[in-house]
mmCIF file of C-alpha atoms and ligand atoms in Angstrom:
data_model
loop_
_atom_site.group_PDB
_atom_site.id
_atom_site.type_symbol
_atom_site.label_atom_id
_atom_site.label_comp_id
_atom_site.label_asym_id
_atom_site.label_seq_id
_atom_site.Cartn_x
_atom_site.Cartn_y
_atom_site.Cartn_z
ATOM 1 C CA MET A 1 0.000 0.000 0.000
ATOM 2 C CA PHE A 2 1.386 3.404 -0.955
ATOM 3 C CA GLU A 3 0.045 5.878 1.554
ATOM 4 C CA ARG A 4 -0.177 9.565 0.604
ATOM 5 C CA LYS A 5 3.002 10.585 2.428
ATOM 6 C CA ARG A 6 5.092 7.939 0.661
ATOM 7 C CA LYS A 7 3.709 8.906 -2.746
ATOM 8 C CA GLU A 8 4.524 12.545 -2.075
ATOM 9 C CA ASP A 9 8.043 11.624 -0.940
ATOM 10 C CA ILE A 10 8.605 9.643 -4.121
ATOM 11 C CA LEU A 11 7.329 12.540 -6.229
ATOM 12 C CA LYS A 12 9.655 14.914 -4.407
ATOM 13 C CA LYS A 13 12.645 12.642 -5.087
ATOM 14 C CA LEU A 14 11.712 12.311 -8.760
ATOM 15 C CA ARG A 15 11.361 16.062 -9.137
ATOM 16 C CA LYS A 16 14.667 16.638 -7.417
ATOM 17 C CA ALA A 17 16.265 14.250 -9.914
ATOM 18 C CA ARG A 18 14.415 16.127 -12.731
ATOM 19 C CA ALA A 19 12.890 12.856 -13.888
ATOM 20 C CA LYS A 20 10.065 13.095 -16.409
ATOM 21 C CA ARG A 21 9.861 9.569 -17.761
ATOM 22 C CA VAL A 22 10.304 6.725 -15.304
ATOM 23 C CA LEU A 23 10.367 2.919 -15.332
ATOM 24 C CA ILE A 24 9.012 1.540 -12.051
ATOM 25 C CA GLN A 25 10.014 -1.846 -10.607
ATOM 26 C CA VAL A 26 8.116 -3.321 -7.684
ATOM 27 C CA PRO A 27 8.321 -6.676 -5.878
ATOM 28 C CA GLU A 28 5.411 -9.074 -6.442
ATOM 29 C CA GLY A 29 3.714 -8.209 -3.153
ATOM 30 C CA LEU A 30 3.354 -4.546 -4.134
ATOM 31 C CA LYS A 31 2.298 -4.938 -7.746
ATOM 32 C CA MET A 32 -1.431 -4.602 -7.086
ATOM 33 C CA SER A 33 -1.114 -1.387 -5.126
ATOM 34 C CA SER A 34 1.441 0.093 -7.517
ATOM 35 C CA LEU A 35 -1.316 1.231 -9.920
ATOM 36 C CA ASP A 36 -2.326 3.749 -7.295
ATOM 37 C CA LEU A 37 1.225 5.135 -7.301
ATOM 38 C CA VAL A 38 1.200 5.225 -11.109
ATOM 39 C CA ASP A 39 -2.064 7.240 -11.093
ATOM 40 C CA PHE A 40 -0.598 9.678 -8.603
ATOM 41 C CA LEU A 41 2.616 10.206 -10.559
ATOM 42 C CA GLU A 42 0.823 10.537 -13.899
ATOM 43 C CA LYS A 43 -1.461 13.190 -12.394
ATOM 44 C CA ASN A 44 1.696 15.011 -11.416
ATOM 45 C CA LYS A 45 3.058 14.919 -14.954
ATOM 46 C CA ILE A 46 5.525 12.062 -14.558
ATOM 47 C CA ARG A 47 5.296 9.652 -17.473
ATOM 48 C CA THR A 48 5.430 6.143 -16.018
ATOM 49 C CA PHE A 49 6.074 2.601 -17.219
ATOM 50 C CA LEU A 50 5.455 -0.284 -14.831
ATOM 51 C CA SER A 51 7.693 -3.336 -15.205
ATOM 52 C CA LEU A 52 5.780 -6.609 -14.850
ATOM 53 C CA GLU A 53 8.899 -8.750 -14.618
ATOM 54 C CA PRO A 54 9.323 -10.469 -11.234
ATOM 55 C CA CYS A 55 11.782 -8.608 -9.051
ATOM 56 C CA PHE A 56 13.430 -10.300 -6.051
ATOM 57 C CA GLY A 57 16.324 -7.966 -5.358
ATOM 58 C CA ALA A 58 18.387 -4.933 -6.263
ATOM 59 C CA CYS A 59 20.491 -7.308 -8.392
ATOM 60 C CA ASP A 60 17.685 -7.081 -10.933
ATOM 61 C CA LEU A 61 17.784 -3.490 -12.152
ATOM 62 C CA ARG A 62 15.886 -3.118 -15.439
ATOM 63 C CA GLU A 63 18.258 -0.516 -16.772
ATOM 64 C CA ARG A 64 18.286 -1.774 -20.367
ATOM 65 C CA GLU A 65 14.479 -1.688 -20.581
ATOM 66 C CA ALA A 66 14.428 1.783 -19.043
ATOM 67 C CA LYS A 67 16.809 3.010 -21.728
ATOM 68 C CA ASP A 68 14.855 1.312 -24.531
ATOM 69 C CA LEU A 69 11.719 3.028 -23.259
ATOM 70 C CA GLY A 70 13.456 6.391 -23.316
ATOM 71 C CA CYS A 71 13.221 6.772 -19.534
ATOM 72 C CA ASP A 72 15.505 9.129 -17.696
ATOM 73 C CA LEU A 73 15.314 7.291 -14.369
ATOM 74 C CA LEU A 74 14.611 3.894 -12.827
ATOM 75 C CA LEU A 75 12.474 3.802 -9.686
ATOM 76 C CA HIS A 76 13.286 0.550 -7.872
ATOM 77 C CA ILE A 77 10.905 -0.145 -5.010
ATOM 78 C CA GLY A 78 11.360 -2.614 -2.158
ATOM 79 C CA HIS A 79 15.119 -3.194 -2.035
ATOM 80 C CA SER A 80 18.131 -1.197 -0.964
ATOM 81 C CA ASP A 81 21.085 -0.187 -3.097
ATOM 82 C CA PHE A 82 23.954 -2.630 -2.857
ATOM 83 C CA GLY A 83 26.268 -0.730 -5.085
ATOM 84 C CA LEU A 84 25.557 -1.739 -8.688
ATOM 85 C CA LYS A 85 26.966 0.771 -11.159
ATOM 86 C CA THR A 86 24.346 2.032 -13.617
ATOM 87 C CA LYS A 87 24.298 4.331 -16.608
ATOM 88 C CA ILE A 88 20.974 5.920 -15.733
ATOM 89 C CA PRO A 89 20.042 7.235 -12.283
ATOM 90 C CA VAL A 90 18.224 4.859 -9.945
ATOM 91 C CA ILE A 91 16.094 5.805 -6.963
ATOM 92 C CA TYR A 92 15.843 2.972 -4.450
ATOM 93 C CA GLU A 93 12.646 3.271 -2.461
ATOM 94 C CA GLU A 94 12.984 0.874 0.449
ATOM 95 C CA TYR A 95 9.769 -0.577 1.756
ATOM 96 C CA GLU A 96 9.405 -1.321 5.438
ATOM 97 C CA ILE A 97 6.896 -3.886 6.614
ATOM 98 C CA PRO A 98 5.385 -2.838 9.961
ATOM 99 C CA CYS A 99 6.181 -5.404 12.632
ATOM 100 C CA ASP A 100 6.176 -5.909 16.366
ATOM 101 C CA PRO A 101 8.213 -9.049 17.064
ATOM 102 C CA ILE A 102 8.477 -8.482 20.831
ATOM 103 C CA PRO A 103 5.363 -10.409 22.023
ATOM 104 C CA LEU A 104 6.328 -13.379 19.828
ATOM 105 C CA LEU A 105 9.927 -13.251 20.988
ATOM 106 C CA GLU A 106 8.875 -12.996 24.624
ATOM 107 C CA TRP A 107 6.661 -16.059 24.206
ATOM 108 C CA HIS A 108 9.546 -18.129 22.770
ATOM 109 C CA LEU A 109 12.384 -16.598 24.789
ATOM 110 C CA GLY A 110 13.075 -19.806 26.745
ATOM 111 C CA LYS A 111 14.128 -21.545 23.510
ATOM 112 C CA LEU A 112 16.747 -18.916 22.713
ATOM 113 C CA ASP A 113 19.436 -20.580 24.809
ATOM 114 C CA CYS A 114 22.448 -18.403 24.025
ATOM 115 C CA ASP A 115 23.807 -15.244 25.636
ATOM 116 C CA ARG A 116 25.632 -13.378 22.887
ATOM 117 C CA ILE A 117 23.293 -12.895 19.965
ATOM 118 C CA SER A 118 23.725 -11.339 16.533
ATOM 119 C CA LEU A 119 20.492 -9.965 15.046
ATOM 120 C CA VAL A 120 19.900 -10.377 11.326
ATOM 121 C CA THR A 121 17.060 -9.753 8.933
ATOM 122 C CA THR A 122 16.086 -8.625 5.450
ATOM 123 C CA ILE A 123 15.712 -4.995 4.431
ATOM 124 C CA GLN A 124 11.942 -4.896 5.099
ATOM 125 C CA PHE A 125 12.434 -5.595 8.824
ATOM 126 C CA VAL A 126 15.694 -3.781 9.573
ATOM 127 C CA HIS A 127 13.688 -1.051 11.310
ATOM 128 C CA CYS A 128 12.581 -3.588 14.010
ATOM 129 C CA LEU A 129 16.070 -4.571 15.114
ATOM 130 C CA GLU A 130 16.732 -1.759 17.593
ATOM 131 C CA ARG A 131 13.528 -2.608 19.473
ATOM 132 C CA VAL A 132 14.553 -6.271 19.593
ATOM 133 C CA ARG A 133 18.007 -5.297 20.805
ATOM 134 C CA LYS A 134 16.571 -3.284 23.710
ATOM 135 C CA PHE A 135 14.197 -6.068 24.640
ATOM 136 C CA LEU A 136 16.886 -8.768 24.653
ATOM 137 C CA GLU A 137 19.303 -6.578 26.587
ATOM 138 C CA SER A 138 16.602 -6.023 29.209
ATOM 139 C CA LYS A 139 16.544 -9.833 29.550
ATOM 140 C CA GLY A 140 20.301 -9.959 30.196
ATOM 141 C CA LYS A 141 21.473 -10.941 26.691
ATOM 142 C CA ARG A 142 24.402 -9.334 24.888
ATOM 143 C CA VAL A 143 23.266 -8.196 21.478
ATOM 144 C CA PHE A 144 25.274 -7.398 18.335
ATOM 145 C CA ILE A 145 24.172 -5.982 14.986
ATOM 146 C CA GLY A 146 26.750 -6.416 12.235
ATOM 147 C CA SER A 147 27.339 -4.243 9.208
ATOM 148 C CA SER A 148 29.047 -4.648 5.877
ATOM 149 C CA GLY A 149 29.535 -2.345 2.893
ATOM 150 C CA LYS A 150 26.311 -0.747 1.728
ATOM 151 C CA LEU A 151 24.097 -3.158 3.670
ATOM 152 C CA LYS A 152 22.116 -1.715 6.580
ATOM 153 C CA GLY A 153 22.945 -2.830 10.122
ATOM 154 C CA GLY A 154 21.901 -6.469 10.484
ATOM 155 C CA GLN A 155 20.760 -6.756 6.876
ATOM 156 C CA ILE A 156 21.562 -9.903 4.900
ATOM 157 C CA LEU A 157 20.860 -10.905 1.309
ATOM 158 C CA GLY A 158 20.395 -14.450 0.063
ATOM 159 C CA CYS A 159 23.730 -14.026 -1.711
ATOM 160 C CA ASN A 160 25.536 -11.958 0.910
ATOM 161 C CA TYR A 161 25.808 -12.895 4.589
ATOM 162 C CA SER A 162 28.844 -10.737 5.295
ATOM 163 C CA SER A 163 27.191 -8.558 7.964
ATOM 164 C CA ALA A 164 26.456 -11.695 10.014
ATOM 165 C CA LYS A 165 29.733 -13.450 9.289
ATOM 166 C CA SER A 166 31.686 -10.419 10.492
ATOM 167 C CA LEU A 167 30.403 -11.210 14.007
ATOM 168 C CA GLU A 168 30.718 -14.975 14.029
ATOM 169 C CA ASP A 169 33.668 -15.020 16.438
ATOM 170 C CA LYS A 170 31.928 -12.712 18.907
ATOM 171 C CA VAL A 171 28.547 -14.414 19.290
ATOM 172 C CA ASP A 172 27.017 -17.726 20.386
ATOM 173 C CA CYS A 173 24.143 -17.650 17.911
ATOM 174 C CA PHE A 174 22.283 -15.649 15.275
ATOM 175 C CA LEU A 175 18.657 -14.591 15.504
ATOM 176 C CA PHE A 176 16.996 -14.060 12.128
ATOM 177 C CA ILE A 177 13.736 -12.112 12.267
ATOM 178 C CA GLY A 178 11.453 -12.184 9.241
ATOM 179 C CA SER A 179 9.509 -14.557 7.042
ATOM 180 C CA GLY A 180 10.391 -17.361 4.615
ATOM 181 C CA ARG A 181 13.102 -20.017 5.134
ATOM 182 C CA PHE A 182 15.361 -18.959 2.266
ATOM 183 C CA HIS A 183 17.448 -16.389 4.164
ATOM 184 C CA PRO A 184 17.848 -18.130 7.549
ATOM 185 C CA LEU A 185 18.648 -21.451 5.853
ATOM 186 C CA GLY A 186 21.233 -19.812 3.615
ATOM 187 C CA LEU A 187 22.739 -18.107 6.644
ATOM 188 C CA GLN A 188 22.899 -21.385 8.559
ATOM 189 C CA GLU A 189 24.728 -22.940 5.643
ATOM 190 C CA SER A 190 27.375 -20.239 5.743
ATOM 191 C CA VAL A 191 28.003 -19.961 9.521
ATOM 192 C CA LYS A 192 29.020 -22.581 12.091
ATOM 193 C CA LYS A 193 27.002 -21.141 15.004
ATOM 194 C CA PRO A 194 23.270 -21.893 15.408
ATOM 195 C CA VAL A 195 20.764 -19.714 13.555
ATOM 196 C CA PHE A 196 17.415 -19.199 15.277
ATOM 197 C CA PHE A 197 14.556 -18.172 13.014
ATOM 198 C CA LEU A 198 11.787 -16.032 14.516
ATOM 199 C CA ASP A 199 9.106 -16.554 11.885
ATOM 200 C CA LEU A 200 6.775 -13.562 11.945
ATOM 201 C CA GLU A 201 4.300 -15.268 9.625
ATOM 202 C CA LYS A 202 4.085 -18.705 11.216
ATOM 203 C CA LYS A 203 4.648 -17.299 14.709
ATOM 204 C CA ASN A 204 7.309 -19.725 15.857
ATOM 205 C CA LEU A 205 10.990 -19.840 16.756
ATOM 206 C CA THR A 206 13.107 -22.606 15.210
ATOM 207 C CA ASN A 207 16.727 -23.556 15.716
ATOM 208 C CA PHE A 208 18.192 -24.365 12.281
ATOM 209 C CA PHE A 209 21.460 -25.830 13.542
ATOM 210 C CA ARG A 210 20.478 -29.401 12.672
ATOM 211 C CA GLU A 211 19.636 -28.219 9.156
ATOM 212 C CA ARG A 212 23.294 -27.423 8.625
ATOM 213 C CA GLU A 213 24.273 -31.065 8.800
ATOM 214 C CA ARG A 214 21.333 -32.078 6.629
ATOM 215 C CA MET A 215 22.204 -29.463 3.981
ATOM 216 C CA GLU A 216 25.838 -30.566 3.957
ATOM 217 C CA THR A 217 24.787 -34.201 3.479
ATOM 218 C CA LEU A 218 22.474 -33.209 0.630
ATOM 219 C CA ARG A 219 25.256 -31.224 -0.972
ATOM 220 C CA ILE A 220 27.613 -34.205 -0.905
ATOM 221 C CA MET A 221 24.857 -36.402 -2.335
ATOM 222 C CA ARG A 222 24.247 -33.918 -5.168
ATOM 223 C CA VAL A 223 27.943 -33.855 -5.998
ATOM 224 C CA GLN A 224 28.154 -37.678 -5.966
ATOM 225 C CA LYS A 225 25.133 -37.891 -8.256
ATOM 226 C CA ALA A 226 26.559 -35.266 -10.606
ATOM 227 C CA LYS A 227 29.696 -37.368 -11.078
ATOM 228 C CA GLU A 228 27.600 -39.976 -12.894
ATOM 229 C CA PHE A 229 26.510 -37.536 -15.616
ATOM 230 C CA ARG A 230 28.182 -36.051 -18.678
ATOM 231 C CA ASN A 231 26.000 -33.128 -19.770
ATOM 232 C CA PHE A 232 26.394 -30.031 -17.620
ATOM 233 C CA GLY A 233 24.674 -26.666 -18.109
ATOM 234 C CA ILE A 234 26.191 -23.579 -16.533
ATOM 235 C CA VAL A 235 23.410 -21.210 -15.491
ATOM 236 C CA ILE A 236 24.319 -17.627 -16.381
ATOM 237 C CA SER A 237 21.859 -14.847 -15.618
ATOM 238 C CA THR A 238 21.821 -11.597 -17.579
ATOM 239 C CA LYS A 239 20.423 -9.678 -14.612
ATOM 240 C CA PRO A 240 23.080 -7.019 -13.975
ATOM 241 C CA GLY A 241 23.706 -7.975 -10.343
ATOM 242 C CA GLN A 242 23.761 -11.703 -11.051
ATOM 243 C CA LEU A 243 25.931 -11.884 -14.145
ATOM 244 C CA ASN A 244 29.055 -13.759 -13.097
ATOM 245 C CA LEU A 245 31.063 -14.491 -16.226
ATOM 246 C CA GLU A 246 34.284 -15.031 -14.338
ATOM 247 C CA GLY A 247 32.687 -17.706 -12.166
ATOM 248 C CA ALA A 248 31.088 -19.298 -15.227
ATOM 249 C CA GLU A 249 34.434 -19.415 -17.018
ATOM 250 C CA ARG A 250 36.094 -21.073 -14.042
ATOM 251 C CA VAL A 251 33.332 -23.695 -13.924
ATOM 252 C CA ARG A 252 33.574 -24.294 -17.671
ATOM 253 C CA LYS A 253 37.345 -24.894 -17.531
ATOM 254 C CA LYS A 254 37.048 -27.191 -14.557
ATOM 255 C CA LEU A 255 34.265 -29.282 -16.076
ATOM 256 C CA ARG A 256 36.043 -29.542 -19.422
ATOM 257 C CA SER A 257 39.139 -30.797 -17.626
ATOM 258 C CA GLU A 258 36.926 -33.481 -16.047
ATOM 259 C CA GLY A 259 35.847 -34.559 -19.538
ATOM 260 C CA LYS A 260 32.263 -33.273 -19.238
ATOM 261 C CA ASN A 261 30.144 -31.774 -22.007
ATOM 262 C CA VAL A 262 29.540 -28.181 -20.976
ATOM 263 C CA TYR A 263 26.884 -25.742 -22.188
ATOM 264 C CA ALA A 264 26.685 -22.111 -21.101
ATOM 265 C CA LEU A 265 22.947 -21.483 -20.634
ATOM 266 C CA VAL A 266 21.996 -17.827 -20.644
ATOM 267 C CA ALA A 267 18.661 -16.502 -19.411
ATOM 268 C CA ASP A 268 17.349 -13.505 -17.567
ATOM 269 C CA GLN A 269 15.822 -15.990 -15.154
ATOM 270 C CA LEU A 270 16.077 -19.718 -15.709
ATOM 271 C CA THR A 271 12.806 -21.626 -15.393
ATOM 272 C CA PRO A 272 12.186 -25.354 -15.971
ATOM 273 C CA GLU A 273 10.161 -24.625 -19.152
ATOM 274 C CA LYS A 274 13.192 -23.037 -20.785
ATOM 275 C CA LEU A 275 15.006 -26.375 -20.562
ATOM 276 C CA ILE A 276 12.264 -28.566 -21.998
ATOM 277 C CA GLY A 277 13.662 -30.993 -24.569
ATOM 278 C CA MET A 278 17.308 -30.290 -23.739
ATOM 279 C CA LYS A 279 19.526 -33.157 -22.680
ATOM 280 C CA ILE A 280 21.089 -31.461 -19.678
ATOM 281 C CA ASP A 281 21.610 -33.588 -16.546
ATOM 282 C CA VAL A 282 23.274 -31.187 -14.134
ATOM 283 C CA LEU A 283 22.887 -27.434 -13.683
ATOM 284 C CA VAL A 284 25.757 -25.483 -12.166
ATOM 285 C CA ASN A 285 24.433 -22.213 -10.836
ATOM 286 C CA THR A 286 26.426 -18.992 -11.109
ATOM 287 C CA ALA A 287 23.371 -16.754 -10.584
ATOM 288 C CA CYS A 288 20.955 -16.210 -7.679
ATOM 289 C CA PRO A 289 21.090 -18.994 -5.052
ATOM 290 C CA ARG A 290 17.276 -18.909 -4.954
ATOM 291 C CA ILE A 291 17.248 -21.349 -7.890
ATOM 292 C CA ARG A 292 17.950 -24.131 -5.385
ATOM 293 C CA GLU A 293 14.510 -23.596 -3.867
ATOM 294 C CA ASP A 294 13.026 -24.776 -7.173
ATOM 295 C CA PHE A 295 15.199 -27.852 -7.645
ATOM 296 C CA GLU A 296 12.212 -30.207 -7.598
ATOM 297 C CA GLN A 297 10.595 -28.373 -10.504
ATOM 298 C CA PHE A 298 13.809 -28.559 -12.522
ATOM 299 C CA GLY A 299 14.099 -32.315 -11.940
ATOM 300 C CA LYS A 300 17.872 -32.057 -12.327
ATOM 301 C CA VAL A 301 20.893 -32.101 -10.082
ATOM 302 C CA ILE A 302 21.701 -28.489 -9.175
ATOM 303 C CA LEU A 303 25.182 -27.573 -7.961
ATOM 304 C CA ASP A 304 26.619 -24.293 -6.761
ATOM 305 C CA ALA A 305 29.672 -23.035 -8.603
ATOM 306 C CA GLU A 306 31.758 -23.732 -5.456
ATOM 307 C CA ASP A 307 30.707 -27.408 -5.483
ATOM 308 C CA ILE A 308 32.625 -27.987 -8.701
ATOM 309 C CA ASP A 309 35.907 -28.474 -6.856
ATOM 310 C CA LEU A 310 34.356 -31.422 -4.997
ATOM 311 C CA LEU A 311 33.726 -33.305 -8.238
ATOM 312 C CA GLU A 312 37.306 -34.521 -8.464
ATOM 313 C CA GLN A 313 37.453 -35.777 -4.856
HETATM 314 S S1 LIG B 401 19.720 -13.425 -3.223
HETATM 315 FE FE1 LIG B 401 19.232 -13.452 -5.377
HETATM 316 S S2 LIG B 401 17.523 -12.002 -5.604
HETATM 317 FE FE2 LIG B 401 18.501 -11.597 -3.615
HETATM 318 S S3 LIG B 401 19.982 -9.978 -4.062
HETATM 319 FE FE3 LIG B 401 21.075 -11.933 -4.196
HETATM 320 S S4 LIG B 401 21.010 -12.487 -6.356
HETATM 321 FE FE4 LIG B 401 19.450 -10.910 -6.012
#
């Protein structure tokens, strides 16, 4: 929902940037209400184009489309800037989701059996962290909120856990506050301390530490399975923040040296339909790690680029 104040703020920013023709990107959850924003901007003499492509992160800036449409600015709603260089100006309009995690946290506090805690979340809930810090400190816990580069304090991305990892030596556990398993699971895979997930949607608190072992076992199984196959596709995304040609080249060389058939598969976003009829057995992902969530739909072995080194062991 774009309340009046937010719409006026956006208009002010656009006017300050002297934008007259704008491509707007919104995450799925805001698409419905974005028409209201479009109406408001059009009434105020801003020519708008609304991108209907799915948008999961600031890695996915639709700069090329904006240029093709003759736009002078890209308005990217819902994610924060993580430093992508662009040829046209971008306004990042972060979108906070109102939340009050304290009653839920208080209810589950007994399960949070560690004293030094690092708080982590996604951009939509960063604004809640200070309240959580105060609450936990009042209960005798020591609380840390990490930072890294352009990320906000405590913010993680599914492809960047550096703000949490910077604190790993100082804390006993991590507390992720938000919704969806993708981020806390990814974090648990990349740190050795337990990750607790306070799920604001399902209203529970789960310790993911056991998942770490399970994920590692699954990874080894995927690698073992991949060894049996010959046809490997390297997934390369053309989204500006996901394009990783260097990584793809490394994977290609490595697989060739293992005697595999290698195909560089290029897509904005790879979906199972795009592979129909192709004899590819294993996908090696150099793009967004989210693809792993869809492995069942792909019906193929999916490896991360880093797993390639395990193939020869
Ligand atoms: S996790 Fe995926 S969608 Fe999110 S910022 Fe990283 S590459 Fe983009």
